[in-house]
XYZ file of C-alpha atoms in Angstrom:
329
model
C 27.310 -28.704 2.482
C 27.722 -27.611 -1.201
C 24.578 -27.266 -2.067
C 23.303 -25.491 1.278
C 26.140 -23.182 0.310
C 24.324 -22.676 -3.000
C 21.473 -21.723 -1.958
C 22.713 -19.453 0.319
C 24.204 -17.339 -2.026
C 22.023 -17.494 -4.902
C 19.782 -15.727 -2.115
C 21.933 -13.559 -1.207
C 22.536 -12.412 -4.801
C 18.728 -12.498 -4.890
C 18.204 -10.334 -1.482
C 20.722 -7.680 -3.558
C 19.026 -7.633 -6.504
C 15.654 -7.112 -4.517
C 17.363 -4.511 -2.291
C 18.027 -2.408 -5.114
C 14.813 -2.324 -7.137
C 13.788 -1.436 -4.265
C 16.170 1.500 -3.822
C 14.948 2.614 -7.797
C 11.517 2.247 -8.240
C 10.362 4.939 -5.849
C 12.561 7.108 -7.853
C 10.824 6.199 -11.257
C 8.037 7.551 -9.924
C 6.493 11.097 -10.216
C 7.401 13.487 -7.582
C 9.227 13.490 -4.505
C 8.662 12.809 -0.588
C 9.435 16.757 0.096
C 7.122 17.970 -2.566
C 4.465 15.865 -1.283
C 4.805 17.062 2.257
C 4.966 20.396 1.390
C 1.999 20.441 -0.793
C -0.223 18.806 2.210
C 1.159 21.679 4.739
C -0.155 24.057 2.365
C -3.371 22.699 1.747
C -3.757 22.198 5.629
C -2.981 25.902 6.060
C 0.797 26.234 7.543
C 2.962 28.539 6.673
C 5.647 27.633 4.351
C 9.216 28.937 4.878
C 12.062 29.289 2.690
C 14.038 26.750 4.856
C 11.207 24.394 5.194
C 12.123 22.633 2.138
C 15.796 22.307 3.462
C 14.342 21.353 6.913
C 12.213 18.307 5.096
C 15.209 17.046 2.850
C 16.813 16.828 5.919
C 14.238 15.237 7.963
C 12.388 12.823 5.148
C 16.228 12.002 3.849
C 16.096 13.743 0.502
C 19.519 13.950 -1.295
C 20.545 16.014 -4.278
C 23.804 14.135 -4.751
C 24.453 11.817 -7.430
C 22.386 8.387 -7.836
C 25.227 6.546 -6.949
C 25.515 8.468 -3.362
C 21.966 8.135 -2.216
C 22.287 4.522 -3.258
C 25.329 4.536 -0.691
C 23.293 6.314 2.003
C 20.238 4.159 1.208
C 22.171 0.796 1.791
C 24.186 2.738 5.127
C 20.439 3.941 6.506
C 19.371 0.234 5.873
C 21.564 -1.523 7.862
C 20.967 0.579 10.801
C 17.265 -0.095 10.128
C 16.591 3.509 9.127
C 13.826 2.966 6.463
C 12.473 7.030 6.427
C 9.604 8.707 7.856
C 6.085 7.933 7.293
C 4.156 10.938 5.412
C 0.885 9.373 6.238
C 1.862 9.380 9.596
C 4.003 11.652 10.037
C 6.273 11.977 11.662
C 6.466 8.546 12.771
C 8.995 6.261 11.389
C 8.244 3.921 8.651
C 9.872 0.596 11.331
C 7.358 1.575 13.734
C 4.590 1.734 11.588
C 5.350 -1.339 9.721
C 6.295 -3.356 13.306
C 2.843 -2.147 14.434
C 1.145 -3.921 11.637
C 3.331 -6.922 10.366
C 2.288 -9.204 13.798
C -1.704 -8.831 12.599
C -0.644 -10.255 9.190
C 1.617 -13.074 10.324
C -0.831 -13.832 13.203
C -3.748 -14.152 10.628
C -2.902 -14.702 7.484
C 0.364 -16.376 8.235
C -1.387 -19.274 10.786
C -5.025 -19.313 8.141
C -1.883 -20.696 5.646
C -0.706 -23.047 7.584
C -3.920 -24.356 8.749
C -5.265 -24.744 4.732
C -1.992 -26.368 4.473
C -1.485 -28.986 6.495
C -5.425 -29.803 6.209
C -5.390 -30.014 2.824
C -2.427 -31.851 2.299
C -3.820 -34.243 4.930
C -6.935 -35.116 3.613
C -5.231 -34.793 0.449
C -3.439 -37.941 1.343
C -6.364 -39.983 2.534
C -8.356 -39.241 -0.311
C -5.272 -40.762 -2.638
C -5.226 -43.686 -0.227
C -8.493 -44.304 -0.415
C -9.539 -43.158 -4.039
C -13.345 -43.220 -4.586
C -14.028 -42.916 -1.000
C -16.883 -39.913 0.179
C -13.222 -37.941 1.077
C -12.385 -38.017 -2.101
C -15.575 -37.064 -3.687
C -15.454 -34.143 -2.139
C -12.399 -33.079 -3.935
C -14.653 -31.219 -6.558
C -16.920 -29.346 -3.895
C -13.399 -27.809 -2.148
C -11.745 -26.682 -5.701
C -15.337 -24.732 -6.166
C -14.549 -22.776 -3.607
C -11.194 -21.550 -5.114
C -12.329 -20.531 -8.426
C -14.770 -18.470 -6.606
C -13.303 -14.840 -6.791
C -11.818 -14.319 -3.037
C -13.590 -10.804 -2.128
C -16.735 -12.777 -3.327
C -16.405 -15.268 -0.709
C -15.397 -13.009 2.298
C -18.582 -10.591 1.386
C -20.798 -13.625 1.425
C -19.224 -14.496 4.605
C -19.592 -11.242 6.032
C -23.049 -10.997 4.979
C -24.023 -14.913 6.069
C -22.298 -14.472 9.926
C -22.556 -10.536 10.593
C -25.814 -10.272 9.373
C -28.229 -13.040 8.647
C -26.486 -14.834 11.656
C -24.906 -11.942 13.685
C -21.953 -14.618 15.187
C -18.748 -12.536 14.534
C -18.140 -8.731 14.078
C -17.456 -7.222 10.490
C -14.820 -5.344 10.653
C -11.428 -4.728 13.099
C -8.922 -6.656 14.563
C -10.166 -6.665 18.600
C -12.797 -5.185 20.769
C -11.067 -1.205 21.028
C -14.194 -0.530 23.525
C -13.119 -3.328 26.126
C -9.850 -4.405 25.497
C -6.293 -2.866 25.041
C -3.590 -4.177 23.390
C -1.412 -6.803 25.439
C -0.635 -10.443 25.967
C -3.242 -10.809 28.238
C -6.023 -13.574 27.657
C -9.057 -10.683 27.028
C -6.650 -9.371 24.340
C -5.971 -12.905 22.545
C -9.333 -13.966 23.145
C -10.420 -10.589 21.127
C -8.247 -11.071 18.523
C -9.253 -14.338 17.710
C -12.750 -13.584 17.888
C -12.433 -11.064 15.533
C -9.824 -12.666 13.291
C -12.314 -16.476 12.754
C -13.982 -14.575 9.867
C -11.565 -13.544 7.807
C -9.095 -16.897 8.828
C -11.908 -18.701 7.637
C -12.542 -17.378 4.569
C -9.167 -17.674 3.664
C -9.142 -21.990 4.587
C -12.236 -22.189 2.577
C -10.471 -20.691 -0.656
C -7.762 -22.121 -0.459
C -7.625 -25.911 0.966
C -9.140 -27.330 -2.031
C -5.877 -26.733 -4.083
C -3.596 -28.271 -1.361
C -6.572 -31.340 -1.481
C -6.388 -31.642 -5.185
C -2.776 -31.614 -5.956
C -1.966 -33.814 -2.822
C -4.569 -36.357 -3.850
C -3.043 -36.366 -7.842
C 0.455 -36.654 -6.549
C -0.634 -39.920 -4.246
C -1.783 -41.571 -6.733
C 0.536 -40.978 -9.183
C 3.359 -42.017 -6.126
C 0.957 -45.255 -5.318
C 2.153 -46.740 -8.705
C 6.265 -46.477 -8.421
C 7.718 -49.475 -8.167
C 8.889 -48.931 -4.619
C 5.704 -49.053 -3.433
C 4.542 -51.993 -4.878
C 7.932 -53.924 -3.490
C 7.092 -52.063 -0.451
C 3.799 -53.414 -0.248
C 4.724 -56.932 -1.879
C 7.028 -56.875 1.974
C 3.807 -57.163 3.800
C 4.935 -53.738 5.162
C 2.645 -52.076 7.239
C -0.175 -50.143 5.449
C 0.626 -47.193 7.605
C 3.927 -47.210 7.058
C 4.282 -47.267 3.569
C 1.315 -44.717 3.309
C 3.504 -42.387 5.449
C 6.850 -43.166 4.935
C 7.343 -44.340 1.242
C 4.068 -42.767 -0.420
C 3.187 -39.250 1.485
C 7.192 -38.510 2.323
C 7.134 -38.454 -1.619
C 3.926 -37.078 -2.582
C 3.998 -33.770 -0.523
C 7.491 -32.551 -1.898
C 5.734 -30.449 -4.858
C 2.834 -29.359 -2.202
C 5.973 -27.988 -0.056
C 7.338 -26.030 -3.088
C 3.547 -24.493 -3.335
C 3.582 -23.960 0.043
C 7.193 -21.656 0.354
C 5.576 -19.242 -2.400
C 2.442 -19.629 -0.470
C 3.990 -18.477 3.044
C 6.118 -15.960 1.010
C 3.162 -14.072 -0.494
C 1.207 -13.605 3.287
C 2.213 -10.257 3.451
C 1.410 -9.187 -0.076
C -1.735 -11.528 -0.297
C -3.388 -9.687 2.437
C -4.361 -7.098 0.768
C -7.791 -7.943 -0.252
C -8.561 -9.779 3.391
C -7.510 -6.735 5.117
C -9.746 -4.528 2.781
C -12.965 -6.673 3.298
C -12.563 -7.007 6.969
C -11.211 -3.795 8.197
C -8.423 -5.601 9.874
C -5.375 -3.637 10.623
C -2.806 -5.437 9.008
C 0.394 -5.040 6.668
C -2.017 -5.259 3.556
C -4.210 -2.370 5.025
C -0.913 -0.694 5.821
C 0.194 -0.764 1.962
C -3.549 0.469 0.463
C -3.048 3.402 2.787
C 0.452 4.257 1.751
C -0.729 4.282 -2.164
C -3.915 6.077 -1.956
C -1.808 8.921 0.120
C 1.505 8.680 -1.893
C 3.748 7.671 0.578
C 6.998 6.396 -1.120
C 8.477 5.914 2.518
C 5.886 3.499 3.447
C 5.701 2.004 0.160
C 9.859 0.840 -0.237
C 9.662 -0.204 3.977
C 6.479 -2.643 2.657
C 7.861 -3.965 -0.719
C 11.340 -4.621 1.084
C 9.400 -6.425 3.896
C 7.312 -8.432 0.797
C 10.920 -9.682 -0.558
C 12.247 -10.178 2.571
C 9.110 -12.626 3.306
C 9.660 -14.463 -0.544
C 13.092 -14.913 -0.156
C 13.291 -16.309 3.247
C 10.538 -18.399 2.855
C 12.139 -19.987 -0.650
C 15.570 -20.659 1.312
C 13.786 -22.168 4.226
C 11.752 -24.974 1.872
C 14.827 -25.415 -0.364
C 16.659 -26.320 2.745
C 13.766 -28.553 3.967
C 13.820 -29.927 0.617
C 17.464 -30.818 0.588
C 16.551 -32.766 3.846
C 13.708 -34.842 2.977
C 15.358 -35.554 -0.796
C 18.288 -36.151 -0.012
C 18.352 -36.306 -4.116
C 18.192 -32.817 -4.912
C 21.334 -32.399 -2.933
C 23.046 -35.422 -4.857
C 21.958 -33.626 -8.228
C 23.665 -30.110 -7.290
């Protein structure tokens, strides 16, 4: 119980620390929310009043009290899960916008992860098992894939199945001519049609690495003592490939895997880009190329959010399957 009690608070020290960098940084940076809005009524033509500066502090949250008191009001407005107002699309609230495009992330980026994972780390196994075997020469083919630079691979991809073989569309996240949004089966059927391309791009980069340091760790596990006694037992090949050498092996692959699963929001970026596909990564480019500091702090918060609970879910997993790491806290 110690050491879950640990953890918990060395995130939650964490989670504070991340909550208020996040609370500074937009104000490190040049100009304000209200400025911004005000300049883009102008340049769109409407008419400026004196109190339509006070009327947008009001609205967009601006504060001319001391650093200290819109700190207070920042951490008040986020607990009621009052993260601002959009400028990009304004007047919308930067929740909604953000809870309209965080399920297209998790959905593809979040299950492509998973996928590459457990994959990789599968036939990362095997090929340890059974080292010199055609699995395992394959190894080298995988890991070429990853050093090849990502948008690289998903324009090649684009290019090889939109266009030389027209199987899957280019760009969006469902068919906007013949479906609308809903759990009905045309609407998941859409979505995964459209999200294949870019969820297999993202399994081709990235498997090899979950292969390779699977496949390193087996063997290196093959030759502790425990296995040999294990083995020396007459022990089932099975079983000591599963439950004495893989149990063991995949613990560093799980670490790689939390900061893996914690980075699908921010690794979308360039996936989203590529494929047009309206996710939390699309969301973010959008926010920066208009200046949106709303948008921007609701994203990076969401970003931590994802690192840190990821982190505290694998360190508790951890804990469980070595039961070690608890002994040494």
């Amino acid at each position: 119980m110690r050491f879950y009690l640990q953890k918990i608070a060395f995130y939650l020290v964490a989670l504070w620390a991340a909550v208020t960098l996040n609370f500074l940084i937009p104000r490190l940076m040049p100009g304000n929310p209200v400025d911004i809005m005000i300049a883009k009524m102008g340049a769109a033509g409407q008419p400026i009043t004196p109190g339509t500066r006070h009327a947008l502090e009001v609205e967009l949250g601006g504060s001319s009290g001391s650093l200290l008191q819109q700190y207070g009001d920042y951490l008040v407005n986020l607990l009621h899960g009052n993260l601002g107002i959009s400028l990009t699309n304004y007047p919308e609230q930067v929740t909604t916008v953000i809870g309209q495009a965080l399920p297209w992330t998790i959905a593809l980026i979040g299950i492509a992860t998973i996928i590459s994972f457990v994959l990789g780390v599968g036939l990362g196994m095997l090929a340890g098992w059974k080292r010199g075997s055609w699995l395992d020469n394959l190894i080298p083919v995988t890991t070429m894939f990853q050093a090849v630079p990502y948008f690289w691979l998903a324009l090649i991809l684009v290019l090889v199945f939109t266009r030389v073989i027209p199987l899957f569309p280019f760009a969006g996240g469902y068919d906007v001519t013949t479906t609308t949004p809903g759990f009905t089966l045309d609407f998941i059927g859409s979505a995964i049609y459209y999200g294949f391309l870019p969820a297999l791009t993202i399994v081709i980069s990235s498997i090899g690495g979950w292969m390779l340091g699977m496949r390193n760790m087996m063997v290196s596990t093959l030759s502790e003592d425990y296995i040999v006694t294990a083995e020396a037992k007459g022990l089932n090949p099975r079983r000591v490939r599963m439950t004495y050498a893989a149990r063991n092996a995949v613990l560093p692959s799980l670490s790689g895997f939390a900061i893996s699963l914690g980075f699908v929001v921010s690794g979308s970026i360039v996936t989203e880009q590529v494929f047009s596909y309206p996710g939390i990564g699309q969301l973010l480019f959008t926010a920066v190329s208009n200046d949106d500091y709303a948008l921007m702090q609701g994203v990076f918060l969401v970003i931590s959010l994802s690192v840190l609970a990821a982190n505290l879910v694998v360190d508790v997993l951890y804990g469980l399957i070595d039961p070690r790491t608890r002994a040494r806290s």
